[in-house]
Amino acid sequence: MSTATDRGVVGKLSTLDRFLPAWILAAMLAGLATGRVIPGLGAAIDAVQVDGISLPIALGLLIMMYPVLAKVRYDRLDTVTRDRRLLLPSLLLNWVLGPALMFALAWLLLPDLPDYRTGLIIVGLARCIAMVIIWNDLAGGDREAAAVLVALNSVFQVLAFGVLGWFYLAVLPGWLGLPQADLAVSGWAIARSVLIFLGIPLLAGYLSRRLGKRARGRDWYETRFLPRVGPLALYGLLFTIVVLFALQGGQITSRPLDVARIALPLLVYFAIMWTGSFVLGKAIGLPYERTTTLAFTAAGNNFELAIAVAIATFGATSGQALAGVVGPLIEVPVLVALVYAALLARRFFAPSTATVSERPGHDTAPSA
């Protein structure tokens, strides 16, 4: 890949997105410092709660979920549901193979750290509905297909996340003869967290798009409204990270190697899921654009939802919550690297008859 191409890919990212790992690291350090200099912070944060989560954290979680779901093109579901070569592999990768792979990696690489292991299993169940649109767009993927798969993942998470969480955390370990004492969790508790912290912003995002387009038109919604609310997702994430690390400062500074161990299964997961999905797309005859979309939607995870569920179910100071917080710090640089890998692999595909932006009905404004 040429240097000019490299600059082009990076240049398409906003300043916020380009330095996302740095912002996340800064938020972690700010949280650690805040926890040390403000005594009694934990008691103040927990004074008012929503579904077992302190009100400040709950607001941060809802704010970071809403902009992502407001960007989804809910009216384009049929453009992908008719393409079974894309839809069926995506459902298989996202809801069967992905969670199973993370479950296996968590038990294989964290056998002695049950809290972090559980947190990673929750991450594996939370399929990506956020930054994946950005990575897909940078790699030249099919933007509409990505938006539709994101919409399907959003709806499916509301319907199935609680059941899958109960299965992977409470049922499957018993079947396999694995310890269960540290995995006792209510399926309803997970489902309730999903309904609150995904269902509410999902409804708000859907209504925003529907009412905004009706009142001001699609062009205003896509080019004026979304750019204004988009950064709220990052602000909400960073705020949540600051609060979580303020609460977990003592645990983090006393066990820095645990953070590195959390990172290892995540790195292996991203490599296997993205590479396997990309090879599968090529093997079943998908064009480059949809192969890329399949790979990125399968490899990414919804860390916002994972953090919300972990906090609501296990508490803000739990190891499960820490595993979710570490996730974005690892995911962002890895998926940026995979954008370049996809562009390098493009030479092995036949040229498309039309670019993504030239397809009928395709929006030329960035979806993310």
CSV table of C-alpha atoms in Angstrom, one decimal:
chain,number,residue,atom,x,y,z
A,1,MET,CA,0.0,0.0,0.0
A,2,SER,CA,1.3,3.4,-0.9
A,3,THR,CA,2.1,6.1,1.7
A,4,ALA,CA,-0.6,8.3,0.0
A,5,THR,CA,-3.1,5.6,0.6
A,6,ASP,CA,-2.1,5.3,4.2
A,7,ARG,CA,-2.5,9.0,4.7
A,8,GLY,CA,-5.9,8.8,3.0
A,9,VAL,CA,-7.2,6.1,5.4
A,10,VAL,CA,-6.0,8.0,8.5
A,11,GLY,CA,-7.2,11.3,7.1
A,12,LYS,CA,-10.8,10.0,6.8
A,13,LEU,CA,-11.0,9.7,10.6
A,14,SER,CA,-12.1,12.7,12.6
A,15,THR,CA,-9.6,14.0,15.2
A,16,LEU,CA,-11.7,12.3,17.9
A,17,ASP,CA,-11.7,8.9,16.2
A,18,ARG,CA,-8.0,9.1,15.0
A,19,PHE,CA,-6.7,9.4,18.5
A,20,LEU,CA,-9.3,7.2,20.2
A,21,PRO,CA,-6.8,4.9,21.9
A,22,ALA,CA,-5.1,8.0,23.4
A,23,TRP,CA,-8.3,9.5,24.7
A,24,ILE,CA,-9.2,6.1,26.3
A,25,LEU,CA,-5.8,5.9,27.9
A,26,ALA,CA,-6.1,9.5,29.1
A,27,ALA,CA,-9.5,8.8,30.6
A,28,MET,CA,-8.1,5.8,32.4
A,29,LEU,CA,-5.3,7.9,33.9
A,30,ALA,CA,-7.7,10.7,34.8
A,31,GLY,CA,-10.0,8.1,36.5
A,32,LEU,CA,-7.1,6.7,38.5
A,33,ALA,CA,-6.0,10.2,39.6
A,34,THR,CA,-9.6,11.2,40.5
A,35,GLY,CA,-10.0,8.1,42.7
A,36,ARG,CA,-6.9,8.9,44.6
A,37,VAL,CA,-7.5,12.6,45.3
A,38,ILE,CA,-11.3,12.5,46.1
A,39,PRO,CA,-12.1,10.4,49.2
A,40,GLY,CA,-15.5,8.9,49.4
A,41,LEU,CA,-16.1,9.1,45.7
A,42,GLY,CA,-17.5,5.6,45.5
A,43,ALA,CA,-20.2,6.3,48.1
A,44,ALA,CA,-21.2,9.5,46.3
A,45,ILE,CA,-21.4,7.8,42.9
A,46,ASP,CA,-23.6,5.0,44.3
A,47,ALA,CA,-26.0,7.3,46.2
A,48,VAL,CA,-28.6,7.2,43.4
A,49,GLN,CA,-29.0,4.1,41.3
A,50,VAL,CA,-30.8,2.9,38.1
A,51,ASP,CA,-31.2,-0.9,37.9
A,52,GLY,CA,-28.3,-1.3,40.4
A,53,ILE,CA,-26.1,1.2,38.5
A,54,SER,CA,-25.3,4.6,39.9
A,55,LEU,CA,-27.1,7.4,38.1
A,56,PRO,CA,-23.9,9.1,36.7
A,57,ILE,CA,-22.7,5.8,35.1
A,58,ALA,CA,-26.2,5.0,33.8
A,59,LEU,CA,-26.4,8.3,32.1
A,60,GLY,CA,-23.0,7.8,30.6
A,61,LEU,CA,-24.0,4.4,29.2
A,62,LEU,CA,-27.2,5.7,27.7
A,63,ILE,CA,-25.5,8.7,26.1
A,64,MET,CA,-22.7,6.7,24.5
A,65,MET,CA,-25.3,4.2,23.0
A,66,TYR,CA,-27.7,6.7,21.5
A,67,PRO,CA,-25.7,8.4,18.7
A,68,VAL,CA,-24.6,5.0,17.3
A,69,LEU,CA,-28.2,3.8,17.0
A,70,ALA,CA,-29.4,7.1,15.6
A,71,LYS,CA,-27.0,6.5,12.6
A,72,VAL,CA,-28.5,3.1,11.6
A,73,ARG,CA,-30.5,3.0,8.4
A,74,TYR,CA,-33.5,1.1,9.6
A,75,ASP,CA,-35.3,1.5,6.3
A,76,ARG,CA,-32.7,-0.6,4.5
A,77,LEU,CA,-33.3,-4.0,6.1
A,78,ASP,CA,-34.5,-5.5,2.9
A,79,THR,CA,-31.4,-4.6,0.9
A,80,VAL,CA,-29.4,-7.2,2.9
A,81,THR,CA,-32.0,-9.7,4.0
A,82,ARG,CA,-32.4,-10.6,0.3
A,83,ASP,CA,-28.7,-11.4,0.0
A,84,ARG,CA,-28.6,-14.8,1.8
A,85,ARG,CA,-24.9,-15.2,0.9
A,86,LEU,CA,-24.2,-12.3,3.2
A,87,LEU,CA,-27.0,-12.6,5.8
A,88,LEU,CA,-26.7,-16.2,6.8
A,89,PRO,CA,-22.9,-16.2,7.2
A,90,SER,CA,-23.2,-12.9,9.2
A,91,LEU,CA,-25.7,-14.4,11.6
A,92,LEU,CA,-23.6,-17.6,12.0
A,93,LEU,CA,-20.4,-15.6,12.7
A,94,ASN,CA,-22.0,-13.1,15.0
A,95,TRP,CA,-24.3,-15.2,17.1
A,96,VAL,CA,-22.8,-18.7,17.0
A,97,LEU,CA,-19.1,-18.7,16.2
A,98,GLY,CA,-18.2,-15.4,17.8
A,99,PRO,CA,-19.6,-16.0,21.3
A,100,ALA,CA,-18.3,-19.6,21.2
A,101,LEU,CA,-14.8,-18.5,20.3
A,102,MET,CA,-14.7,-15.9,23.0
A,103,PHE,CA,-16.0,-18.4,25.6
A,104,ALA,CA,-13.2,-20.9,24.6
A,105,LEU,CA,-10.5,-18.2,24.6
A,106,ALA,CA,-11.6,-16.9,28.0
A,107,TRP,CA,-11.5,-20.3,29.6
A,108,LEU,CA,-8.3,-21.3,27.9
A,109,LEU,CA,-6.3,-18.1,28.6
A,110,LEU,CA,-7.9,-17.0,31.9
A,111,PRO,CA,-8.6,-20.2,33.8
A,112,ASP,CA,-7.5,-18.6,37.1
A,113,LEU,CA,-9.2,-15.2,36.7
A,114,PRO,CA,-13.0,-15.9,36.8
A,115,ASP,CA,-14.1,-12.3,37.0
A,116,TYR,CA,-12.2,-11.2,33.9
A,117,ARG,CA,-13.1,-14.4,32.2
A,118,THR,CA,-16.8,-13.7,32.7
A,119,GLY,CA,-16.3,-10.2,31.5
A,120,LEU,CA,-14.8,-11.4,28.3
A,121,ILE,CA,-17.6,-13.8,27.7
A,122,ILE,CA,-20.0,-10.9,28.0
A,123,VAL,CA,-17.9,-9.0,25.5
A,124,GLY,CA,-18.2,-11.9,23.1
A,125,LEU,CA,-22.0,-11.8,23.3
A,126,ALA,CA,-22.1,-8.1,22.6
A,127,ARG,CA,-21.9,-7.9,18.8
A,128,CYS,CA,-20.6,-4.7,17.3
A,129,ILE,CA,-23.1,-1.9,16.5
A,130,ALA,CA,-20.8,1.1,16.7
A,131,MET,CA,-17.3,1.8,15.4
A,132,VAL,CA,-17.7,-1.1,12.9
A,133,ILE,CA,-19.3,1.3,10.4
A,134,ILE,CA,-16.2,3.5,10.5
A,135,TRP,CA,-13.8,0.7,10.0
A,136,ASN,CA,-16.0,-0.7,7.2
A,137,ASP,CA,-16.1,2.7,5.5
A,138,LEU,CA,-12.4,3.2,5.7
A,139,ALA,CA,-11.7,-0.2,4.1
A,140,GLY,CA,-14.1,0.5,1.2
A,141,GLY,CA,-16.8,-1.9,2.4
A,142,ASP,CA,-20.5,-1.8,1.5
A,143,ARG,CA,-21.8,1.0,3.7
A,144,GLU,CA,-25.5,0.1,3.3
A,145,ALA,CA,-24.9,-3.6,4.0
A,146,ALA,CA,-22.9,-2.6,7.1
A,147,ALA,CA,-25.7,-0.4,8.3
A,148,VAL,CA,-28.3,-3.1,7.8
A,149,LEU,CA,-26.2,-5.7,9.6
A,150,VAL,CA,-25.7,-3.3,12.4
A,151,ALA,CA,-29.5,-2.8,12.6
A,152,LEU,CA,-30.1,-6.5,12.7
A,153,ASN,CA,-27.5,-7.0,15.4
A,154,SER,CA,-29.1,-4.2,17.4
A,155,VAL,CA,-32.6,-5.8,17.3
A,156,PHE,CA,-31.2,-9.3,17.8
A,157,GLN,CA,-29.3,-8.2,20.9
A,158,VAL,CA,-32.4,-6.9,22.5
A,159,LEU,CA,-34.2,-10.3,21.8
A,160,ALA,CA,-31.4,-12.8,22.5
A,161,PHE,CA,-28.6,-11.3,24.6
A,162,GLY,CA,-30.1,-12.3,27.9
A,163,VAL,CA,-30.8,-15.9,26.8
A,164,LEU,CA,-27.3,-16.3,25.4
A,165,GLY,CA,-25.7,-14.7,28.5
A,166,TRP,CA,-27.6,-17.2,30.7
A,167,PHE,CA,-26.5,-20.1,28.5
A,168,TYR,CA,-22.8,-19.2,28.3
A,169,LEU,CA,-22.4,-18.1,31.9
A,170,ALA,CA,-24.6,-20.6,33.8
A,171,VAL,CA,-25.6,-23.5,31.6
A,172,LEU,CA,-22.7,-24.4,29.2
A,173,PRO,CA,-20.0,-24.5,31.9
A,174,GLY,CA,-22.1,-27.1,33.8
A,175,TRP,CA,-22.4,-29.2,30.7
A,176,LEU,CA,-18.7,-29.1,30.2
A,177,GLY,CA,-17.8,-29.9,33.8
A,178,LEU,CA,-16.3,-26.4,34.4
A,179,PRO,CA,-16.6,-24.6,37.8
A,180,GLN,CA,-19.9,-22.7,38.1
A,181,ALA,CA,-19.6,-21.1,41.5
A,182,ASP,CA,-18.3,-17.8,40.1
A,183,LEU,CA,-20.7,-17.8,37.1
A,184,ALA,CA,-24.0,-17.8,38.9
A,185,VAL,CA,-25.9,-15.1,37.2
A,186,SER,CA,-29.6,-14.4,36.5
A,187,GLY,CA,-30.6,-14.5,32.9
A,188,TRP,CA,-33.4,-12.0,33.7
A,189,ALA,CA,-30.8,-9.6,35.3
A,190,ILE,CA,-28.8,-9.6,32.0
A,191,ALA,CA,-32.0,-9.3,29.9
A,192,ARG,CA,-33.2,-6.4,32.0
A,193,SER,CA,-29.9,-4.6,31.6
A,194,VAL,CA,-30.0,-5.1,27.8
A,195,LEU,CA,-33.6,-3.8,27.6
A,196,ILE,CA,-32.6,-0.7,29.5
A,197,PHE,CA,-29.2,0.2,28.1
A,198,LEU,CA,-29.8,-1.0,24.6
A,199,GLY,CA,-33.6,-0.9,24.2
A,200,ILE,CA,-34.0,2.7,25.4
A,201,PRO,CA,-31.3,4.2,23.1
A,202,LEU,CA,-32.4,1.9,20.2
A,203,LEU,CA,-36.0,3.2,20.5
A,204,ALA,CA,-34.6,6.8,20.8
A,205,GLY,CA,-32.4,6.3,17.7
A,206,TYR,CA,-35.1,4.9,15.6
A,207,LEU,CA,-37.5,7.7,16.6
A,208,SER,CA,-34.8,10.3,16.0
A,209,ARG,CA,-34.3,9.1,12.4
A,210,ARG,CA,-37.9,8.7,11.6
A,211,LEU,CA,-39.1,12.0,13.1
A,212,GLY,CA,-36.0,14.0,12.0
A,213,LYS,CA,-36.4,12.9,8.4
A,214,ARG,CA,-40.1,13.6,8.4
A,215,ALA,CA,-39.6,17.1,9.9
A,216,ARG,CA,-36.5,18.3,8.2
A,217,GLY,CA,-35.6,15.8,5.5
A,218,ARG,CA,-32.9,13.1,5.2
A,219,ASP,CA,-30.2,15.5,4.0
A,220,TRP,CA,-30.5,17.6,7.2
A,221,TYR,CA,-30.6,14.5,9.4
A,222,GLU,CA,-27.5,13.0,7.8
A,223,THR,CA,-25.4,16.1,7.3
A,224,ARG,CA,-26.4,18.4,10.2
A,225,PHE,CA,-28.0,16.4,13.0
A,226,LEU,CA,-25.8,13.2,13.1
A,227,PRO,CA,-22.5,15.1,13.0
A,228,ARG,CA,-23.7,17.1,16.0
A,229,VAL,CA,-24.8,14.2,18.2
A,230,GLY,CA,-22.1,11.7,16.9
A,231,PRO,CA,-19.3,12.8,19.3
A,232,LEU,CA,-21.6,12.2,22.3
A,233,ALA,CA,-20.9,8.5,21.9
A,234,LEU,CA,-17.2,9.0,22.6
A,235,TYR,CA,-17.9,11.6,25.4
A,236,GLY,CA,-20.2,9.1,27.1
A,237,LEU,CA,-17.7,6.3,26.8
A,238,LEU,CA,-14.8,8.4,28.1
A,239,PHE,CA,-16.9,9.7,31.0
A,240,THR,CA,-17.9,6.1,31.9
A,241,ILE,CA,-14.2,5.0,31.7
A,242,VAL,CA,-13.2,7.9,34.0
A,243,VAL,CA,-15.7,6.9,36.6
A,244,LEU,CA,-15.0,3.2,36.4
A,245,PHE,CA,-11.2,3.7,36.8
A,246,ALA,CA,-11.8,6.1,39.6
A,247,LEU,CA,-13.7,3.2,41.4
A,248,GLN,CA,-11.2,0.5,40.4
A,249,GLY,CA,-8.0,2.4,40.8
A,250,GLY,CA,-6.6,0.3,43.7
A,251,GLN,CA,-7.3,-2.9,41.9
A,252,ILE,CA,-5.7,-1.8,38.7
A,253,THR,CA,-2.5,-0.3,40.1
A,254,SER,CA,-2.0,-3.3,42.3
A,255,ARG,CA,-2.5,-5.9,39.4
A,256,PRO,CA,-1.2,-4.4,36.2
A,257,LEU,CA,-0.4,-7.8,34.7
A,258,ASP,CA,-4.1,-8.6,34.8
A,259,VAL,CA,-4.8,-5.9,32.2
A,260,ALA,CA,-2.2,-7.5,29.9
A,261,ARG,CA,-3.8,-10.9,30.4
A,262,ILE,CA,-7.2,-9.5,29.5
A,263,ALA,CA,-5.7,-8.1,26.3
A,264,LEU,CA,-4.3,-11.4,25.1
A,265,PRO,CA,-7.6,-13.3,24.4
A,266,LEU,CA,-9.0,-10.1,22.8
A,267,LEU,CA,-6.0,-9.9,20.4
A,268,VAL,CA,-6.4,-13.6,19.4
A,269,TYR,CA,-10.2,-13.2,19.1
A,270,PHE,CA,-9.9,-10.2,16.7
A,271,ALA,CA,-7.3,-12.0,14.5
A,272,ILE,CA,-9.3,-15.2,14.2
A,273,MET,CA,-12.7,-13.6,13.7
A,274,TRP,CA,-11.6,-11.1,11.1
A,275,THR,CA,-9.3,-13.4,9.1
A,276,GLY,CA,-11.8,-16.3,9.1
A,277,SER,CA,-14.7,-14.1,8.1
A,278,PHE,CA,-12.7,-12.5,5.3
A,279,VAL,CA,-11.6,-15.8,3.9
A,280,LEU,CA,-15.1,-17.1,4.2
A,281,GLY,CA,-16.5,-14.2,2.2
A,282,LYS,CA,-14.0,-14.7,-0.5
A,283,ALA,CA,-14.7,-18.5,-0.6
A,284,ILE,CA,-18.5,-18.1,-1.0
A,285,GLY,CA,-18.1,-15.6,-3.8
A,286,LEU,CA,-18.9,-12.3,-2.2
A,287,PRO,CA,-17.4,-9.2,-3.8
A,288,TYR,CA,-14.7,-7.3,-1.9
A,289,GLU,CA,-17.1,-4.7,-0.5
A,290,ARG,CA,-19.4,-7.2,1.1
A,291,THR,CA,-16.6,-9.5,2.2
A,292,THR,CA,-15.1,-6.6,4.0
A,293,THR,CA,-18.4,-5.8,5.6
A,294,LEU,CA,-18.8,-9.4,6.7
A,295,ALA,CA,-15.3,-9.4,8.3
A,296,PHE,CA,-15.6,-6.2,10.2
A,297,THR,CA,-19.1,-6.8,11.5
A,298,ALA,CA,-18.1,-10.2,12.7
A,299,ALA,CA,-14.8,-9.1,14.4
A,300,GLY,CA,-16.0,-6.0,16.2
A,301,ASN,CA,-17.8,-6.0,19.6
A,302,ASN,CA,-20.2,-3.7,21.3
A,303,PHE,CA,-18.1,-2.8,24.4
A,304,GLU,CA,-20.6,-0.1,25.4
A,305,LEU,CA,-23.3,-2.8,25.9
A,306,ALA,CA,-20.8,-5.2,27.5
A,307,ILE,CA,-19.8,-2.5,30.0
A,308,ALA,CA,-23.4,-1.7,30.8
A,309,VAL,CA,-24.4,-5.3,31.4
A,310,ALA,CA,-21.2,-6.0,33.5
A,311,ILE,CA,-21.9,-3.0,35.7
A,312,ALA,CA,-25.6,-3.7,36.1
A,313,THR,CA,-25.0,-7.4,36.9
A,314,PHE,CA,-21.8,-7.5,38.8
A,315,GLY,CA,-21.1,-3.9,39.9
A,316,ALA,CA,-19.0,-1.0,38.8
A,317,THR,CA,-15.9,-2.1,40.7
A,318,SER,CA,-16.1,-5.7,39.4
A,319,GLY,CA,-13.5,-7.5,37.4
A,320,GLN,CA,-16.2,-8.1,34.8
A,321,ALA,CA,-16.6,-4.3,34.3
A,322,LEU,CA,-12.8,-3.9,34.0
A,323,ALA,CA,-12.6,-6.5,31.2
A,324,GLY,CA,-15.2,-4.5,29.3
A,325,VAL,CA,-13.4,-1.2,29.8
A,326,VAL,CA,-10.0,-2.6,28.6
A,327,GLY,CA,-11.7,-3.8,25.4
A,328,PRO,CA,-11.9,-0.5,23.4
A,329,LEU,CA,-8.2,0.2,24.2
A,330,ILE,CA,-7.3,-3.0,22.4
A,331,GLU,CA,-10.0,-3.1,19.7
A,332,VAL,CA,-9.3,0.4,18.2
A,333,PRO,CA,-5.6,0.0,17.1
A,334,VAL,CA,-6.2,-3.6,16.0
A,335,LEU,CA,-9.1,-2.8,13.8
A,336,VAL,CA,-7.3,0.2,12.3
A,337,ALA,CA,-4.5,-2.2,11.4
A,338,LEU,CA,-7.1,-4.6,9.8
A,339,VAL,CA,-8.4,-1.7,7.7
A,340,TYR,CA,-4.9,-1.7,6.0
A,341,ALA,CA,-5.0,-5.5,5.8
A,342,ALA,CA,-8.3,-5.4,3.9
A,343,LEU,CA,-7.0,-2.8,1.5
A,344,LEU,CA,-4.0,-4.9,0.8
A,345,ALA,CA,-6.2,-8.0,0.2
A,346,ARG,CA,-8.4,-6.0,-2.3
A,347,ARG,CA,-6.0,-7.0,-5.2
A,348,PHE,CA,-7.3,-10.6,-4.9
A,349,PHE,CA,-10.8,-9.6,-5.9
A,350,ALA,CA,-12.2,-8.8,-9.3
A,351,PRO,CA,-12.9,-5.0,-9.7
A,352,SER,CA,-16.5,-4.1,-8.9
A,353,THR,CA,-18.7,-2.7,-11.7
A,354,ALA,CA,-19.6,0.2,-9.4
A,355,THR,CA,-18.2,1.7,-6.3
A,356,VAL,CA,-20.1,1.6,-3.1
A,357,SER,CA,-21.1,5.3,-3.4
A,358,GLU,CA,-22.3,4.8,-7.0
A,359,ARG,CA,-24.8,2.1,-6.2
A,360,PRO,CA,-28.5,3.0,-6.6
A,361,GLY,CA,-29.9,4.4,-3.4
A,362,HIS,CA,-26.5,4.6,-1.7
A,363,ASP,CA,-25.9,7.5,0.6
A,364,THR,CA,-22.7,9.4,-0.2
A,365,ALA,CA,-22.5,11.0,3.2
A,366,PRO,CA,-20.5,9.1,5.8
A,367,SER,CA,-22.7,6.8,7.8
A,368,ALA,CA,-20.4,7.1,10.8
